[in-house]
């Protein structure tokens, strides 16, 4: 029986996971309140400086209980968002228990459900905590009822306020009493699960592991079983806010490994590390190759920024093993990159980092999923709508699907069912958690949720519905390629893949929208939508009539100049396509398809 407890905290976003983690660090004396502030600041500065995430997803707390018994409590952090489900599942696989936090003012939400399910699949002992009981609107009874009905968790919850430090001792006691101690298998060959890695510019890739059998120490020659790479261990240790070197990490323990690893892509989350000379016969099960699910084109706003974008993507890739990119050219947008992401949030994160950390202005095309098409008895993967085949060349087309979990108040049920129907969702479950809250499960094409679904859900429910998803098997789809022609030429960046039944309405939407956004020219500009070489919608931008300067009557020269400058600026940002200028907003219109 060991004195090690490996556990994580699972919660819906904003229910108080980070705040509770901070309280646990303080309570166990891992860090003082003052240090906490300094430390967190340092971390952020360092992150900014190096443009990378240095936060490891684990912290070790050494704790002595009131009887003088010493424990090692390893708190393992899990990524908070749907796009990272696989990584969450690998982090959970490193644990024996989970603290399940539910906000007493919000009750059970979609991520609470999804995470509880993952924890249950990982066979973790669940310790329910109802948080924020200090708030006047807290309704612990309702949260408890939802927990029992919706999550089918029976244990008595601990009532807590992470903010005010209430219930923290009970939580630590419960972790020690209820989370199964980590098993110690010292004599077997080394078997360690890789559940996180990050890039450090001084030491290269740092790998975070949970040892399940044997031990790992400096100088050992180890092998990563899936990636089939061998390294000599330079250092091992554990993380107590900073990395602390130790002689070895043995069975049951969680910590870091430094070897001379240059490329983060050699490290696969879910891989098993073993000793080269004496390999384990029990590699960790559950390893999955994770490929990007969502693709989009990233283009510099000005061609001079192309090299900057290339360098920035290279840097981001060092710390983000799931980001892929390769050069592509678009007739409309010029030179850029096609990038693959885990999901639309991942895309948002990358876009924001490129803008904030690297000061780039980029244009992102509408994201798309990967289709698998059967053509002439061969399967091809299509990651760019512009490369989609004509219907006559396709025998079968498979599109990726997800199982979406939505939790919403009954009041908004009608509009949410509508939304899911519009997005081609098939209802799999509708369950009342109590008289006010409903759980819905849908099978929905991934393509239907990566553009605007989350916003639509929020507006259909005044912000009350929550949402999570997991990937499921692809399904056959009746899909077509919808192309937009401006002045009789196809603009590849506007091409979308859509269900046959939605093509007509999207064609109208896009042509109308583009008619309003694209400025008038000295000639008439036709905008047409076509499917399989047939025009299905058309709008026309009429010829420009008035001189803009006619608007400012007479003498005000500064006003006139301002107007001219503004016009020039507008020009610069526009994309020249043949003889037609297309403003950047036009490319965003595709993102707003409803
Ligand atoms: P996370 O997204 O689950 O990590 O949630 P955070 O820990 O970031 O908390 C979200 C917000 O809730 C923050 O503004 C916290 O200060 C607040 N919060 C967390 N726990 C409590 C609590 O027990 N009481 C109150 N009143 N606020 C809390
Ligand atoms: Mg947090």
XYZ file of C-alpha atoms and ligand atoms in Angstrom:
623
model
C 0.000 0.000 0.000
C 1.547 3.291 -1.016
C 1.000 6.769 0.317
C 0.654 8.224 -3.167
C -2.650 9.597 -4.418
C -2.918 10.602 -8.059
C -6.012 12.616 -8.845
C -7.436 15.335 -11.037
C -10.170 17.942 -10.816
C -12.950 17.833 -13.374
C -15.532 20.581 -13.844
C -17.451 22.603 -16.349
C -15.641 25.808 -17.260
C -15.830 28.528 -14.586
C -17.109 26.180 -11.894
C -13.958 26.829 -9.875
C -11.372 24.229 -10.834
C -8.390 26.602 -10.887
C -9.469 28.351 -7.704
C -9.824 25.034 -5.891
C -6.420 23.895 -7.170
C -4.872 27.084 -5.748
C -6.530 26.449 -2.372
C -5.197 22.890 -2.296
C -1.678 24.168 -3.019
C -1.967 26.620 -0.151
C -3.550 24.189 2.268
C -0.814 21.615 1.734
C 1.846 24.299 2.106
C 3.084 23.709 -1.421
C 2.941 27.415 -1.961
C 2.062 30.417 0.161
C -0.514 32.964 -0.831
C 2.186 35.535 -1.536
C 4.348 33.122 -3.487
C 1.285 32.118 -5.464
C 0.864 35.649 -6.788
C 4.565 36.035 -7.623
C 4.771 32.613 -9.132
C 1.772 33.050 -11.357
C 3.061 36.401 -12.534
C 6.489 34.937 -13.267
C 4.945 32.166 -15.235
C 2.952 34.529 -17.339
C 5.926 36.754 -18.038
C 8.004 33.785 -18.992
C 5.232 32.551 -21.181
C 5.033 35.887 -22.891
C 8.766 36.151 -23.282
C 9.243 32.788 -24.846
C 5.918 32.585 -26.539
C 5.298 29.132 -25.179
C 3.345 27.481 -22.460
C 5.623 26.399 -19.689
C 2.856 25.271 -17.368
C 3.068 21.578 -16.778
C -0.161 19.816 -16.093
C 0.888 18.326 -12.793
C 1.910 19.456 -9.354
C 3.117 17.394 -6.435
C 1.948 18.242 -2.928
C 3.694 16.746 0.099
C 1.273 16.521 2.951
C 1.421 15.264 6.523
C -1.908 14.463 8.110
C -2.812 15.063 11.751
C -1.454 11.653 12.770
C 1.902 12.462 11.250
C 1.428 10.183 8.241
C 3.096 11.519 5.116
C 1.420 11.530 1.734
C 2.329 12.492 -1.808
C -0.664 14.036 -3.522
C -0.240 14.491 -7.270
C -2.744 16.878 -8.766
C -3.005 16.313 -12.495
C -4.577 19.040 -14.563
C -6.731 18.223 -17.569
C -7.300 20.535 -20.542
C -10.630 22.275 -20.219
C -12.096 22.036 -23.682
C -13.888 19.653 -26.002
C -11.204 19.876 -28.665
C -8.797 18.135 -26.327
C -10.855 15.099 -25.244
C -8.146 12.603 -26.096
C -5.591 14.464 -24.018
C -8.091 14.637 -21.168
C -8.563 10.886 -21.377
C -4.780 10.309 -21.187
C -4.475 12.591 -18.169
C -7.292 10.724 -16.468
C -5.520 7.448 -17.226
C -2.680 8.691 -15.018
C -5.056 9.060 -12.031
C -6.960 6.865 -9.605
C -9.462 9.519 -8.538
C -11.233 12.695 -9.600
C -12.650 15.619 -7.675
C -15.842 16.531 -9.481
C -16.624 20.213 -8.975
C -20.151 21.519 -9.515
C -20.983 25.207 -9.209
C -23.898 25.530 -6.763
C -25.323 28.431 -8.751
C -25.161 26.652 -12.121
C -25.685 22.981 -11.433
C -24.654 20.260 -13.837
C -23.572 21.450 -17.304
C -22.456 19.721 -20.494
C -18.782 19.510 -19.607
C -19.677 18.213 -16.151
C -21.481 15.343 -17.838
C -18.831 14.685 -20.457
C -15.985 14.761 -17.960
C -17.807 12.567 -15.477
C -18.306 10.053 -18.234
C -14.613 10.106 -19.125
C -13.694 9.697 -15.448
C -16.051 6.778 -15.113
C -14.616 5.126 -18.238
C -11.173 5.529 -16.681
C -12.574 3.769 -13.562
C -11.701 6.696 -11.301
C -13.081 7.117 -7.823
C -15.248 10.250 -7.997
C -15.368 12.740 -5.129
C -18.211 15.197 -5.694
C -17.816 18.763 -4.476
C -20.497 21.432 -4.629
C -18.638 24.732 -4.883
C -19.453 28.433 -4.457
C -21.800 27.866 -1.544
C -20.820 31.341 -0.310
C -22.900 32.942 -3.053
C -26.423 34.095 -2.186
C -27.800 32.424 -5.322
C -26.204 29.077 -4.442
C -28.696 26.218 -4.553
C -26.818 23.201 -3.232
C -29.967 21.056 -3.127
C -30.705 21.557 -6.776
C -27.060 20.911 -7.691
C -27.200 17.718 -5.607
C -30.414 16.594 -7.297
C -28.926 17.213 -10.763
C -25.802 15.347 -9.762
C -27.822 12.312 -8.720
C -30.201 12.320 -11.682
C -27.953 13.586 -14.443
C -24.599 12.131 -13.478
C -25.818 9.164 -11.468
C -23.216 9.936 -8.830
C -24.465 8.743 -5.473
C -21.723 9.763 -3.043
C -22.467 12.576 -0.612
C -20.976 15.777 -1.938
C -18.641 18.013 0.038
C -19.965 21.557 0.284
C -17.215 24.044 -0.443
C -16.253 27.563 -1.300
C -12.939 27.536 -3.101
C -12.952 31.300 -2.946
C -13.297 31.507 0.810
C -11.429 28.318 1.641
C -14.434 26.425 2.979
C -14.416 22.634 2.772
C -10.792 22.389 1.651
C -9.696 20.212 4.586
C -12.618 17.853 3.936
C -11.619 17.576 0.310
C -8.001 16.683 1.144
C -9.159 14.161 3.773
C -11.536 12.620 1.296
C -8.833 12.329 -1.373
C -6.624 10.460 1.100
C -9.427 8.252 2.371
C -11.224 7.504 -0.877
C -8.856 7.734 -3.830
C -7.223 4.313 -4.171
C -3.510 4.458 -3.321
C -1.260 4.143 -6.374
C -0.167 0.522 -6.782
C 3.530 -0.102 -6.373
C 5.049 -2.657 -8.741
C 8.755 -2.114 -8.193
C 10.193 -5.363 -9.526
C 8.644 -5.339 -12.997
C 10.290 -3.686 -16.022
C 9.648 0.018 -16.459
C 6.241 0.979 -17.806
C 5.351 4.678 -17.766
C 2.490 6.521 -19.440
C 3.275 9.741 -21.313
C 0.384 12.114 -20.694
C 1.828 15.532 -21.393
C 4.850 17.198 -22.933
C 6.007 20.711 -23.428
C 8.846 22.505 -25.073
C 11.497 24.348 -23.130
C 13.883 26.424 -25.189
C 16.846 25.483 -22.981
C 16.251 21.800 -22.370
C 14.196 20.730 -25.349
C 11.096 18.640 -24.935
C 10.080 17.780 -21.387
C 7.920 14.722 -21.003
C 5.430 14.256 -18.176
C 4.832 10.682 -17.117
C 3.040 8.446 -14.676
C 5.097 5.398 -13.745
C 3.005 2.243 -13.489
C 5.750 -0.312 -13.002
C 9.497 -0.345 -12.353
C 11.537 2.818 -12.139
C 13.199 5.373 -14.356
C 16.473 7.133 -13.549
C 19.229 9.235 -14.967
C 21.461 7.468 -17.464
C 18.897 4.817 -18.300
C 18.340 4.000 -21.948
C 14.636 4.182 -22.598
C 12.363 3.498 -25.478
C 9.098 5.176 -26.471
C 7.158 2.154 -27.645
C 4.746 3.717 -30.140
C 7.102 6.203 -31.752
C 9.892 3.603 -31.523
C 12.455 6.218 -30.498
C 15.268 5.643 -28.019
C 16.891 8.181 -25.716
C 19.224 8.329 -22.784
C 17.588 9.912 -19.737
C 19.391 13.088 -18.674
C 17.250 13.969 -15.692
C 14.101 12.917 -13.880
C 12.174 14.644 -11.143
C 8.866 15.918 -9.985
C 7.122 19.251 -10.253
C 6.286 21.311 -7.211
C 5.606 24.531 -9.057
C 9.138 24.199 -10.378
C 11.014 21.170 -11.577
C 12.876 19.434 -8.771
C 15.415 16.814 -9.759
C 15.277 13.435 -8.025
C 17.305 10.216 -8.228
C 14.526 8.257 -9.770
C 10.807 8.056 -10.351
C 9.367 4.750 -9.327
C 6.121 2.913 -9.712
C 3.119 5.021 -8.644
C 4.911 8.328 -9.078
C 4.273 11.201 -11.445
C 7.027 13.451 -12.745
C 9.102 14.697 -15.638
C 11.782 13.248 -17.852
C 14.418 15.197 -19.756
C 16.307 13.473 -22.538
C 17.843 15.029 -25.576
C 14.537 15.368 -27.410
C 14.494 18.113 -30.005
C 11.189 17.649 -31.716
C 7.932 17.546 -29.776
C 6.371 15.545 -32.609
C 8.442 12.538 -31.583
C 6.537 12.488 -28.307
C 3.092 11.022 -28.555
C 0.579 11.536 -25.795
C -0.540 8.092 -24.650
C 2.765 6.407 -25.522
C 4.548 4.079 -23.081
C 8.155 4.547 -21.971
C 10.058 1.421 -21.110
C 13.680 0.358 -20.578
C 15.394 -0.502 -23.874
C 17.279 -3.480 -22.411
C 14.371 -4.862 -20.475
C 11.101 -3.824 -22.131
C 7.732 -4.211 -20.454
C 5.217 -6.637 -21.841
C 2.427 -4.298 -20.722
C 2.465 -1.131 -22.797
C -0.324 1.243 -21.938
C -3.574 0.571 -23.726
C -5.625 3.365 -25.179
C -3.015 5.027 -27.354
C -4.607 6.736 -30.326
C -3.026 8.526 -33.243
C -4.572 11.981 -33.157
C -4.889 13.722 -36.475
C -6.363 17.148 -37.025
C -10.120 17.187 -37.509
C -10.583 20.730 -38.739
C -8.703 22.544 -41.482
C -8.558 26.167 -42.562
C -6.413 28.346 -44.800
C -4.318 30.993 -43.054
C -3.185 33.882 -45.249
C -1.177 36.977 -44.389
C -3.122 40.181 -44.870
C -0.178 41.653 -46.683
C 2.087 39.534 -48.850
C 5.114 40.989 -47.065
C 4.001 39.154 -43.921
C 4.276 35.707 -45.502
C 7.713 34.946 -44.069
C 6.642 36.213 -40.668
C 3.654 33.877 -40.721
C 5.838 30.951 -41.717
C 8.283 31.606 -38.873
C 5.453 32.079 -36.359
C 3.763 28.807 -37.318
C 7.094 27.033 -36.955
C 7.483 28.427 -33.444
C 3.941 27.552 -32.404
C 4.420 24.035 -33.668
C 7.331 23.548 -31.277
C 4.988 23.736 -28.319
C 1.825 22.450 -29.942
C 2.137 18.889 -31.136
C -1.335 18.788 -32.650
C -0.866 21.727 -35.008
C -0.024 20.854 -38.606
C 0.492 23.163 -41.565
C 1.746 23.137 -45.115
C 2.041 25.823 -47.791
C -0.854 26.338 -50.149
C -1.795 28.866 -52.781
C -5.198 30.268 -53.409
C -6.231 32.015 -56.577
C -8.007 34.634 -54.485
C -5.700 34.949 -51.506
C -2.244 34.228 -52.846
C 0.389 32.397 -50.797
C -0.574 31.041 -47.405
C -0.838 27.872 -45.362
C -3.383 25.147 -44.921
C -3.466 24.318 -41.231
C -4.971 21.420 -39.337
C -6.478 21.788 -35.868
C -8.133 19.575 -33.273
C -11.275 21.698 -33.438
C -12.551 25.216 -33.926
C -11.418 26.376 -30.491
C -7.915 25.183 -31.232
C -8.088 27.228 -34.443
C -9.179 30.299 -32.456
C -6.306 29.844 -30.022
C -3.745 29.589 -32.816
C -5.182 32.604 -34.628
C -5.119 34.663 -31.465
C -1.564 33.681 -30.648
C -0.407 34.561 -34.160
C -1.985 37.977 -33.804
C -1.042 38.716 -30.220
C 2.331 37.100 -29.790
C 3.619 37.621 -33.296
C 1.767 40.800 -34.254
C 0.507 39.329 -37.507
C -2.638 40.234 -39.394
C -4.073 37.123 -40.874
C -7.070 36.106 -42.829
C -8.584 32.752 -41.920
C -10.809 31.001 -44.429
C -13.938 29.189 -43.312
C -12.893 26.019 -41.482
C -13.742 22.674 -43.013
C -13.600 19.032 -41.988
C -11.879 16.139 -43.750
C -14.050 14.120 -46.105
C -13.337 10.669 -47.355
C -14.528 10.146 -50.902
C -14.712 6.942 -52.865
C -13.975 7.606 -56.494
C -13.231 4.963 -59.111
C -13.011 2.358 -56.333
C -10.332 4.328 -54.500
C -10.645 6.319 -51.289
C -9.267 9.855 -51.192
C -9.095 12.260 -48.294
C -10.138 15.829 -48.972
C -8.922 18.533 -46.604
C -9.752 21.547 -48.765
C -13.234 22.319 -50.176
C -11.644 23.644 -53.362
C -10.350 20.122 -54.031
C -13.736 18.474 -53.583
C -14.813 16.369 -56.558
C -17.794 16.869 -58.806
C -20.767 14.710 -57.886
C -20.385 12.629 -61.049
C -16.915 11.517 -59.890
C -18.011 10.439 -56.424
C -19.364 7.015 -55.616
C -19.532 7.556 -51.859
C -18.696 10.398 -49.567
C -18.118 9.963 -45.831
C -18.242 12.855 -43.432
C -17.040 13.018 -39.812
C -19.645 12.982 -37.035
C -19.712 13.835 -33.357
C -21.940 12.931 -30.462
C -22.917 16.241 -28.925
C -24.127 16.614 -25.355
C -26.240 19.663 -24.650
C -27.576 20.657 -21.256
C -30.254 23.339 -21.280
C -33.121 24.805 -19.320
C -36.546 23.541 -20.451
C -37.565 27.106 -21.420
C -35.215 27.073 -24.405
C -35.753 23.484 -25.438
C -37.861 24.378 -28.498
C -35.313 26.660 -30.101
C -32.468 24.276 -29.349
C -34.271 21.320 -30.923
C -34.841 23.553 -33.963
C -31.184 24.472 -34.144
C -30.073 20.837 -33.957
C -32.542 19.850 -36.654
C -31.273 22.644 -38.920
C -27.744 21.381 -38.357
C -28.736 17.884 -39.490
C -28.602 16.463 -35.988
C -30.190 13.146 -35.080
C -31.537 13.016 -31.551
C -30.233 10.105 -29.502
C -31.385 11.063 -26.023
C -33.575 13.540 -24.194
C -33.566 13.266 -20.442
C -34.904 15.553 -17.712
C -32.449 16.047 -14.873
C -35.223 17.695 -12.906
C -38.293 19.679 -13.919
C -36.166 22.533 -15.240
C -33.060 21.079 -16.884
C -32.814 18.738 -19.875
C -29.918 16.667 -21.215
C -29.849 16.161 -24.976
C -27.621 13.899 -27.018
C -27.305 14.290 -30.771
C -25.328 12.760 -33.574
C -24.333 15.741 -35.743
C -21.947 16.136 -38.681
C -18.771 17.809 -37.413
C -19.022 20.259 -40.322
C -22.291 21.570 -38.869
C -20.803 22.476 -35.506
C -17.491 24.041 -36.456
C -19.022 27.176 -37.893
C -21.148 29.281 -35.593
C -22.882 26.431 -33.770
C -21.711 27.454 -30.348
C -22.832 31.055 -30.846
C -26.174 29.934 -32.235
C -26.667 27.669 -29.226
C -25.853 30.471 -26.833
C -28.234 32.879 -28.516
C -30.998 30.267 -28.709
C -30.741 29.825 -24.944
C -29.797 33.321 -23.772
C -26.433 31.865 -22.828
C -27.807 29.103 -20.587
C -27.178 26.023 -22.704
C -23.837 24.265 -22.478
C -22.284 21.953 -24.997
C -19.619 19.302 -25.367
C -18.862 16.603 -27.922
C -16.866 13.491 -28.736
C -15.931 12.182 -32.171
C -17.790 9.135 -33.455
C -17.611 7.124 -36.691
C -18.043 8.942 -40.009
C -21.303 8.516 -41.892
C -22.322 8.573 -45.533
C -23.455 12.020 -46.643
C -25.217 13.498 -49.633
C -22.824 16.387 -50.104
C -22.094 18.794 -52.911
C -19.476 21.394 -53.683
C -20.855 24.911 -53.878
C -18.680 27.383 -55.760
C -18.933 31.135 -56.027
C -17.991 32.925 -59.230
C -17.254 36.608 -59.250
C -17.106 38.213 -62.652
C -17.353 34.713 -64.161
C -14.380 33.269 -62.298
C -14.435 30.829 -59.372
C -13.064 32.355 -56.160
C -11.636 29.282 -54.447
C -11.672 30.753 -50.940
C -15.485 30.924 -51.030
C -16.031 27.281 -51.931
C -18.073 25.354 -49.366
C -19.141 21.751 -49.056
C -22.736 21.412 -48.046
C -25.574 18.970 -47.858
C -27.527 18.834 -51.112
C -30.687 20.109 -49.434
C -28.986 23.175 -48.030
C -27.136 24.194 -51.184
C -29.894 26.444 -52.521
C -30.359 28.518 -49.381
C -26.609 28.886 -48.834
C -26.204 29.925 -52.470
C -28.759 32.718 -51.975
C -27.264 33.760 -48.688
C -23.719 33.989 -50.051
C -24.533 35.740 -53.316
C -26.692 38.332 -51.535
C -24.127 38.883 -48.845
C -21.306 39.322 -51.352
C -23.423 41.689 -53.423
C -23.726 43.923 -50.351
C -20.104 43.677 -49.266
C -18.199 43.990 -52.532
C -18.011 47.644 -53.622
C -19.248 48.836 -56.971
C -16.804 48.980 -59.824
C -16.683 50.835 -63.144
C -18.361 47.829 -64.702
C -21.133 45.434 -63.740
C -20.000 42.527 -61.540
C -22.036 39.327 -61.628
C -21.927 37.044 -58.578
C -23.004 33.488 -59.224
C -23.255 30.310 -57.212
C -22.832 26.987 -58.942
C -23.188 23.350 -58.036
C -21.949 20.676 -60.420
C -21.547 23.253 -63.180
C -25.101 24.517 -62.814
C -25.780 28.096 -61.734
C -28.249 28.037 -58.856
C -28.185 31.668 -57.706
C -27.144 35.004 -59.150
C -26.816 38.597 -57.995
C -25.363 41.595 -59.782
C -23.390 44.523 -58.458
C -24.348 47.491 -60.568
C -21.933 50.052 -61.987
C -20.537 52.729 -59.693
C -22.244 56.045 -60.190
C -21.261 58.760 -57.786
C -17.849 60.204 -57.110
C -17.272 59.761 -53.372
C -15.879 63.257 -53.155
C -19.173 64.682 -54.320
C -20.336 63.892 -50.807
C -18.202 66.603 -49.255
C -19.436 69.778 -50.695
C -16.952 72.563 -51.208
C -14.087 73.731 -49.157
C -13.345 71.394 -46.267
C -9.991 70.187 -47.510
C -9.015 68.159 -44.396
C -12.226 66.258 -44.602
C -11.602 65.569 -48.218
C -8.124 64.330 -47.522
C -9.324 62.122 -44.717
C -11.847 60.558 -46.988
C -9.234 59.901 -49.628
C -6.891 58.377 -47.071
C -9.628 56.195 -45.741
C -10.345 55.045 -49.238
C -6.705 54.239 -49.825
C -6.538 52.243 -46.631
C -9.616 50.337 -47.683
C -7.969 49.562 -50.989
C -4.856 48.212 -49.387
C -6.712 45.641 -47.378
C -8.794 44.537 -50.335
C -7.972 41.465 -52.333
C -7.612 42.029 -56.022
C -9.270 39.248 -57.870
C -9.054 39.596 -61.628
C -10.468 43.064 -62.108
C -12.535 42.973 -58.930
C -11.602 44.197 -55.446
C -12.871 41.992 -52.636
C -12.818 43.389 -49.080
C -11.722 41.075 -46.240
C -15.222 41.095 -44.719
C -16.341 39.060 -47.698
C -14.231 36.126 -46.537
C -15.765 36.377 -43.115
C -19.276 36.185 -44.587
C -18.653 32.520 -45.315
C -18.108 32.037 -41.596
C -21.554 33.345 -40.800
C -23.574 30.846 -42.798
C -26.513 29.820 -40.697
P -12.379 27.149 -13.786
O -12.741 27.649 -15.146
O -13.193 25.931 -13.420
O -10.921 26.941 -13.570
O -12.896 28.266 -12.764
P -12.071 29.344 -11.953
O -11.375 28.735 -10.795
O -11.278 30.148 -12.891
O -13.293 30.189 -11.363
C -14.188 30.885 -12.180
C -14.722 32.092 -11.429
O -15.453 31.670 -10.291
C -13.609 32.990 -10.906
O -14.025 34.330 -11.044
C -13.493 32.588 -9.448
O -13.028 33.657 -8.634
C -14.927 32.237 -9.107
N -15.019 31.251 -8.019
C -14.399 30.058 -7.936
N -14.748 29.422 -6.783
C -15.605 30.252 -6.148
C -16.332 30.162 -4.922
O -16.249 29.194 -4.159
N -17.140 31.211 -4.617
C -17.269 32.299 -5.411
N -18.081 33.267 -5.024
N -16.605 32.402 -6.575
C -15.792 31.394 -6.942
Mg -9.313 27.252 -14.887
